[in-house]
């Protein structure tokens, strides 16, 4: 075992060839076949691996094709530091490894009501849309809805429904997603969560009406794709990602508008006790790894 470690670091004796003796171009070809976390681990093996793991060719292959647009979008919605990063990329002075790291951060859009980031493992683009960016029927009447603080939300606040007859939540986003298949989810919670003596608990005081008729989810895209699903809301006390549907992006150079909704407008009964946190868009490969509720 010690011999292998020594050889990998280029410390083998007796004229033996070590991994550190490989040409950096050969090492780069190996790294191109690994995912980003594996590349970072391989960079610890030797100086040669570290040099190859910093090469622009390796990291540009891991970036989405429209990474320049993504960085520009992050800069437009971010701070002065982000604008300097975009300028450095435009001048081709920013290493691609730093571009990848930058895009893996939480990049805010539209006044902080939306954010996107790269999945560190696979390089796919994810997005989260705050409840404050959604059009919610009755949101201006505190008899029905309130925004309450919540440290389990990416946006630190959620929309809480006490009681309403006409339930309708709609939203849209227009963005240059990289090519691929994406899944869209509503992140919901039955009951009002809070902490008591340091423990997470929830109030079931207002929960009612969700077992009478199902909630309907819908999505449509600007290029004519449609999806819908429906379900009864159950399992109070836990955050659940309710799957709305999937859509396919064929061109990363053109913005796609996505419209989505969840409705339960049967006015024969009231419903309440629901937290609406956000809407999430994830690459399909990543969505399949998560334990989300998927309905037909």
PDB file of C-alpha atoms in Angstrom, residues 114-285:
ATOM      1  CA  UNK A 114     -34.822  33.587  -7.569  1.00  0.00           C
ATOM      2  CA  UNK A 115     -31.450  31.865  -7.531  1.00  0.00           C
ATOM      3  CA  UNK A 116     -29.573  29.368  -9.656  1.00  0.00           C
ATOM      4  CA  UNK A 117     -26.430  27.289  -9.224  1.00  0.00           C
ATOM      5  CA  UNK A 118     -24.509  24.424 -10.775  1.00  0.00           C
ATOM      6  CA  UNK A 119     -24.776  20.983  -9.236  1.00  0.00           C
ATOM      7  CA  UNK A 120     -21.199  20.383  -8.071  1.00  0.00           C
ATOM      8  CA  UNK A 121     -21.267  16.723  -8.998  1.00  0.00           C
ATOM      9  CA  UNK A 122     -22.800  16.756 -12.454  1.00  0.00           C
ATOM     10  CA  UNK A 123     -22.594  20.364 -13.632  1.00  0.00           C
ATOM     11  CA  UNK A 124     -26.325  20.683 -14.287  1.00  0.00           C
ATOM     12  CA  UNK A 125     -28.153  23.958 -13.633  1.00  0.00           C
ATOM     13  CA  UNK A 126     -30.617  24.071 -10.729  1.00  0.00           C
ATOM     14  CA  UNK A 127     -32.990  26.908  -9.882  1.00  0.00           C
ATOM     15  CA  UNK A 128     -35.135  27.857  -6.901  1.00  0.00           C
ATOM     16  CA  UNK A 129     -37.970  30.413  -7.028  1.00  0.00           C
ATOM     17  CA  UNK A 130     -39.161  31.989  -3.790  1.00  0.00           C
ATOM     18  CA  UNK A 131     -42.816  32.126  -2.783  1.00  0.00           C
ATOM     19  CA  UNK A 132     -42.440  35.933  -2.919  1.00  0.00           C
ATOM     20  CA  UNK A 133     -41.936  35.645  -6.686  1.00  0.00           C
ATOM     21  CA  UNK A 134     -45.223  33.739  -7.137  1.00  0.00           C
ATOM     22  CA  UNK A 135     -48.683  35.107  -7.869  1.00  0.00           C
ATOM     23  CA  UNK A 136     -50.846  33.877  -4.976  1.00  0.00           C
ATOM     24  CA  UNK A 137     -54.580  34.573  -4.840  1.00  0.00           C
ATOM     25  CA  UNK A 138     -55.384  36.451  -1.630  1.00  0.00           C
ATOM     26  CA  UNK A 139     -51.761  37.042  -0.615  1.00  0.00           C
ATOM     27  CA  UNK A 140     -52.465  40.699   0.276  1.00  0.00           C
ATOM     28  CA  UNK A 141     -55.171  39.776   2.806  1.00  0.00           C
ATOM     29  CA  UNK A 142     -53.638  38.660   6.110  1.00  0.00           C
ATOM     30  CA  UNK A 143     -56.858  36.873   7.044  1.00  0.00           C
ATOM     31  CA  UNK A 144     -55.789  34.226   4.507  1.00  0.00           C
ATOM     32  CA  UNK A 145     -52.038  34.383   3.885  1.00  0.00           C
ATOM     33  CA  UNK A 146     -48.934  35.525   5.748  1.00  0.00           C
ATOM     34  CA  UNK A 147     -45.230  35.431   5.033  1.00  0.00           C
ATOM     35  CA  UNK A 148     -43.557  33.845   8.042  1.00  0.00           C
ATOM     36  CA  UNK A 149     -39.827  33.402   8.810  1.00  0.00           C
ATOM     37  CA  UNK A 150     -38.423  29.905   8.366  1.00  0.00           C
ATOM     38  CA  UNK A 151     -34.781  28.839   8.628  1.00  0.00           C
ATOM     39  CA  UNK A 152     -35.457  25.693   6.534  1.00  0.00           C
ATOM     40  CA  UNK A 153     -36.134  27.793   3.465  1.00  0.00           C
ATOM     41  CA  UNK A 154     -33.377  28.913   1.083  1.00  0.00           C
ATOM     42  CA  UNK A 155     -35.080  32.327   1.190  1.00  0.00           C
ATOM     43  CA  UNK A 156     -35.651  32.355   4.998  1.00  0.00           C
ATOM     44  CA  UNK A 157     -39.406  32.941   4.639  1.00  0.00           C
ATOM     45  CA  UNK A 158     -42.427  30.989   3.394  1.00  0.00           C
ATOM     46  CA  UNK A 159     -46.033  31.818   2.497  1.00  0.00           C
ATOM     47  CA  UNK A 160     -48.410  30.343   5.088  1.00  0.00           C
ATOM     48  CA  UNK A 161     -52.098  29.781   4.358  1.00  0.00           C
ATOM     49  CA  UNK A 162     -54.511  29.895   7.316  1.00  0.00           C
ATOM     50  CA  UNK A 163     -57.748  29.358   5.388  1.00  0.00           C
ATOM     51  CA  UNK A 164     -59.158  30.103   1.931  1.00  0.00           C
ATOM     52  CA  UNK A 165     -61.827  28.922  -0.471  1.00  0.00           C
ATOM     53  CA  UNK A 166     -60.108  29.638  -3.803  1.00  0.00           C
ATOM     54  CA  UNK A 167     -56.555  28.284  -3.740  1.00  0.00           C
ATOM     55  CA  UNK A 168     -54.376  29.348  -6.673  1.00  0.00           C
ATOM     56  CA  UNK A 169     -50.584  29.771  -6.893  1.00  0.00           C
ATOM     57  CA  UNK A 170     -48.978  30.652 -10.221  1.00  0.00           C
ATOM     58  CA  UNK A 171     -45.548  31.675 -11.423  1.00  0.00           C
ATOM     59  CA  UNK A 172     -43.201  31.879 -14.357  1.00  0.00           C
ATOM     60  CA  UNK A 173     -39.509  32.101 -15.126  1.00  0.00           C
ATOM     61  CA  UNK A 174     -37.603  32.905 -18.298  1.00  0.00           C
ATOM     62  CA  UNK A 175     -34.042  31.632 -18.425  1.00  0.00           C
ATOM     63  CA  UNK A 176     -31.396  30.205 -20.756  1.00  0.00           C
ATOM     64  CA  UNK A 177     -31.205  26.681 -19.373  1.00  0.00           C
ATOM     65  CA  UNK A 178     -28.486  24.425 -20.853  1.00  0.00           C
ATOM     66  CA  UNK A 179     -29.681  21.576 -23.070  1.00  0.00           C
ATOM     67  CA  UNK A 180     -31.218  18.657 -21.216  1.00  0.00           C
ATOM     68  CA  UNK A 181     -34.287  17.332 -19.437  1.00  0.00           C
ATOM     69  CA  UNK A 182     -35.510  19.115 -16.308  1.00  0.00           C
ATOM     70  CA  UNK A 183     -38.056  18.404 -13.581  1.00  0.00           C
ATOM     71  CA  UNK A 184     -40.141  21.022 -11.777  1.00  0.00           C
ATOM     72  CA  UNK A 185     -41.374  20.744  -8.179  1.00  0.00           C
ATOM     73  CA  UNK A 186     -43.420  22.707  -5.638  1.00  0.00           C
ATOM     74  CA  UNK A 187     -41.862  22.536  -2.149  1.00  0.00           C
ATOM     75  CA  UNK A 188     -44.738  22.340   0.352  1.00  0.00           C
ATOM     76  CA  UNK A 189     -45.349  21.635   4.022  1.00  0.00           C
ATOM     77  CA  UNK A 190     -48.625  20.831   5.797  1.00  0.00           C
ATOM     78  CA  UNK A 191     -48.729  22.564   9.171  1.00  0.00           C
ATOM     79  CA  UNK A 192     -46.901  25.597  10.515  1.00  0.00           C
ATOM     80  CA  UNK A 193     -43.323  24.623  11.468  1.00  0.00           C
ATOM     81  CA  UNK A 194     -41.526  26.189  14.423  1.00  0.00           C
ATOM     82  CA  UNK A 195     -39.025  25.300  17.123  1.00  0.00           C
ATOM     83  CA  UNK A 196     -39.757  24.547  20.764  1.00  0.00           C
ATOM     84  CA  UNK A 197     -36.898  24.040  23.216  1.00  0.00           C
ATOM     85  CA  UNK A 198     -34.541  23.610  20.274  1.00  0.00           C
ATOM     86  CA  UNK A 199     -36.646  20.877  18.669  1.00  0.00           C
ATOM     87  CA  UNK A 200     -38.469  21.155  15.366  1.00  0.00           C
ATOM     88  CA  UNK A 201     -42.249  20.805  15.761  1.00  0.00           C
ATOM     89  CA  UNK A 202     -45.283  21.994  13.845  1.00  0.00           C
ATOM     90  CA  UNK A 203     -48.788  23.243  14.508  1.00  0.00           C
ATOM     91  CA  UNK A 204     -51.664  21.350  12.897  1.00  0.00           C
ATOM     92  CA  UNK A 205     -54.207  23.978  13.961  1.00  0.00           C
ATOM     93  CA  UNK A 206     -55.250  25.102  10.465  1.00  0.00           C
ATOM     94  CA  UNK A 207     -54.720  21.881   8.466  1.00  0.00           C
ATOM     95  CA  UNK A 208     -57.951  20.943   6.712  1.00  0.00           C
ATOM     96  CA  UNK A 209     -59.525  20.420   3.301  1.00  0.00           C
ATOM     97  CA  UNK A 210     -56.660  18.784   1.415  1.00  0.00           C
ATOM     98  CA  UNK A 211     -58.099  15.282   1.680  1.00  0.00           C
ATOM     99  CA  UNK A 212     -61.400  16.222   0.047  1.00  0.00           C
ATOM    100  CA  UNK A 213     -60.231  17.142  -3.452  1.00  0.00           C
ATOM    101  CA  UNK A 214     -56.759  16.825  -4.995  1.00  0.00           C
ATOM    102  CA  UNK A 215     -54.463  19.715  -5.841  1.00  0.00           C
ATOM    103  CA  UNK A 216     -53.739  20.074  -9.563  1.00  0.00           C
ATOM    104  CA  UNK A 217     -50.247  20.945 -10.792  1.00  0.00           C
ATOM    105  CA  UNK A 218     -49.522  22.297 -14.273  1.00  0.00           C
ATOM    106  CA  UNK A 219     -46.598  23.525 -16.340  1.00  0.00           C
ATOM    107  CA  UNK A 220     -46.170  24.802 -19.891  1.00  0.00           C
ATOM    108  CA  UNK A 221     -43.214  26.121 -21.862  1.00  0.00           C
ATOM    109  CA  UNK A 222     -42.838  28.757 -24.551  1.00  0.00           C
ATOM    110  CA  UNK A 223     -42.074  26.060 -27.151  1.00  0.00           C
ATOM    111  CA  UNK A 224     -45.358  24.221 -26.587  1.00  0.00           C
ATOM    112  CA  UNK A 225     -44.531  21.571 -23.970  1.00  0.00           C
ATOM    113  CA  UNK A 226     -47.174  20.758 -21.355  1.00  0.00           C
ATOM    114  CA  UNK A 227     -47.355  18.594 -18.234  1.00  0.00           C
ATOM    115  CA  UNK A 228     -49.811  18.153 -15.391  1.00  0.00           C
ATOM    116  CA  UNK A 229     -50.334  16.023 -12.322  1.00  0.00           C
ATOM    117  CA  UNK A 230     -52.592  15.916  -9.282  1.00  0.00           C
ATOM    118  CA  UNK A 231     -52.517  14.568  -5.742  1.00  0.00           C
ATOM    119  CA  UNK A 232     -54.017  14.829  -2.292  1.00  0.00           C
ATOM    120  CA  UNK A 233     -51.735  16.622   0.162  1.00  0.00           C
ATOM    121  CA  UNK A 234     -50.806  14.347   3.064  1.00  0.00           C
ATOM    122  CA  UNK A 235     -48.016  13.744   5.599  1.00  0.00           C
ATOM    123  CA  UNK A 236     -48.083  16.885   7.777  1.00  0.00           C
ATOM    124  CA  UNK A 237     -44.866  17.990   9.446  1.00  0.00           C
ATOM    125  CA  UNK A 238     -42.435  17.259   6.590  1.00  0.00           C
ATOM    126  CA  UNK A 239     -41.267  19.229   3.574  1.00  0.00           C
ATOM    127  CA  UNK A 240     -42.198  17.460   0.342  1.00  0.00           C
ATOM    128  CA  UNK A 241     -41.186  18.243  -3.227  1.00  0.00           C
ATOM    129  CA  UNK A 242     -44.319  17.622  -5.278  1.00  0.00           C
ATOM    130  CA  UNK A 243     -43.444  16.779  -8.863  1.00  0.00           C
ATOM    131  CA  UNK A 244     -45.300  18.864 -11.453  1.00  0.00           C
ATOM    132  CA  UNK A 245     -43.731  17.495 -14.635  1.00  0.00           C
ATOM    133  CA  UNK A 246     -40.699  17.463 -16.919  1.00  0.00           C
ATOM    134  CA  UNK A 247     -39.612  19.571 -19.879  1.00  0.00           C
ATOM    135  CA  UNK A 248     -36.800  19.388 -22.423  1.00  0.00           C
ATOM    136  CA  UNK A 249     -34.451  22.217 -23.431  1.00  0.00           C
ATOM    137  CA  UNK A 250     -33.024  21.788 -26.920  1.00  0.00           C
ATOM    138  CA  UNK A 251     -31.089  25.055 -27.258  1.00  0.00           C
ATOM    139  CA  UNK A 252     -29.121  26.801 -24.527  1.00  0.00           C
ATOM    140  CA  UNK A 253     -28.785  30.008 -26.570  1.00  0.00           C
ATOM    141  CA  UNK A 254     -32.456  30.940 -26.460  1.00  0.00           C
ATOM    142  CA  UNK A 255     -34.339  31.761 -23.237  1.00  0.00           C
ATOM    143  CA  UNK A 256     -37.259  29.474 -22.440  1.00  0.00           C
ATOM    144  CA  UNK A 257     -40.286  30.755 -20.560  1.00  0.00           C
ATOM    145  CA  UNK A 258     -41.810  28.261 -18.130  1.00  0.00           C
ATOM    146  CA  UNK A 259     -45.222  28.861 -16.564  1.00  0.00           C
ATOM    147  CA  UNK A 260     -46.410  26.714 -13.652  1.00  0.00           C
ATOM    148  CA  UNK A 261     -49.301  26.528 -11.225  1.00  0.00           C
ATOM    149  CA  UNK A 262     -50.928  24.639  -8.396  1.00  0.00           C
ATOM    150  CA  UNK A 263     -54.679  25.084  -7.902  1.00  0.00           C
ATOM    151  CA  UNK A 264     -57.579  23.740  -5.875  1.00  0.00           C
ATOM    152  CA  UNK A 265     -60.488  25.975  -6.803  1.00  0.00           C
ATOM    153  CA  UNK A 266     -63.419  23.804  -5.731  1.00  0.00           C
ATOM    154  CA  UNK A 267     -65.310  26.347  -3.640  1.00  0.00           C
ATOM    155  CA  UNK A 268     -67.489  23.780  -1.847  1.00  0.00           C
ATOM    156  CA  UNK A 269     -65.010  23.658   1.039  1.00  0.00           C
ATOM    157  CA  UNK A 270     -62.188  25.661   2.604  1.00  0.00           C
ATOM    158  CA  UNK A 271     -58.581  24.493   2.953  1.00  0.00           C
ATOM    159  CA  UNK A 272     -55.709  25.726   5.079  1.00  0.00           C
ATOM    160  CA  UNK A 273     -52.617  24.982   7.121  1.00  0.00           C
ATOM    161  CA  UNK A 274     -50.208  24.931   4.156  1.00  0.00           C
ATOM    162  CA  UNK A 275     -46.720  26.405   3.736  1.00  0.00           C
ATOM    163  CA  UNK A 276     -45.554  27.243   0.216  1.00  0.00           C
ATOM    164  CA  UNK A 277     -41.791  27.619   0.248  1.00  0.00           C
ATOM    165  CA  UNK A 278     -40.588  27.656  -3.351  1.00  0.00           C
ATOM    166  CA  UNK A 279     -40.594  26.132  -6.806  1.00  0.00           C
ATOM    167  CA  UNK A 280     -37.527  24.092  -7.774  1.00  0.00           C
ATOM    168  CA  UNK A 281     -36.172  23.258 -11.231  1.00  0.00           C
ATOM    169  CA  UNK A 282     -33.587  20.465 -11.329  1.00  0.00           C
ATOM    170  CA  UNK A 283     -31.851  18.401 -13.997  1.00  0.00           C
ATOM    171  CA  UNK A 284     -33.720  15.129 -14.430  1.00  0.00           C
ATOM    172  CA  UNK A 285     -30.666  13.048 -13.464  1.00  0.00           C
TER     173      UNK A 285
END
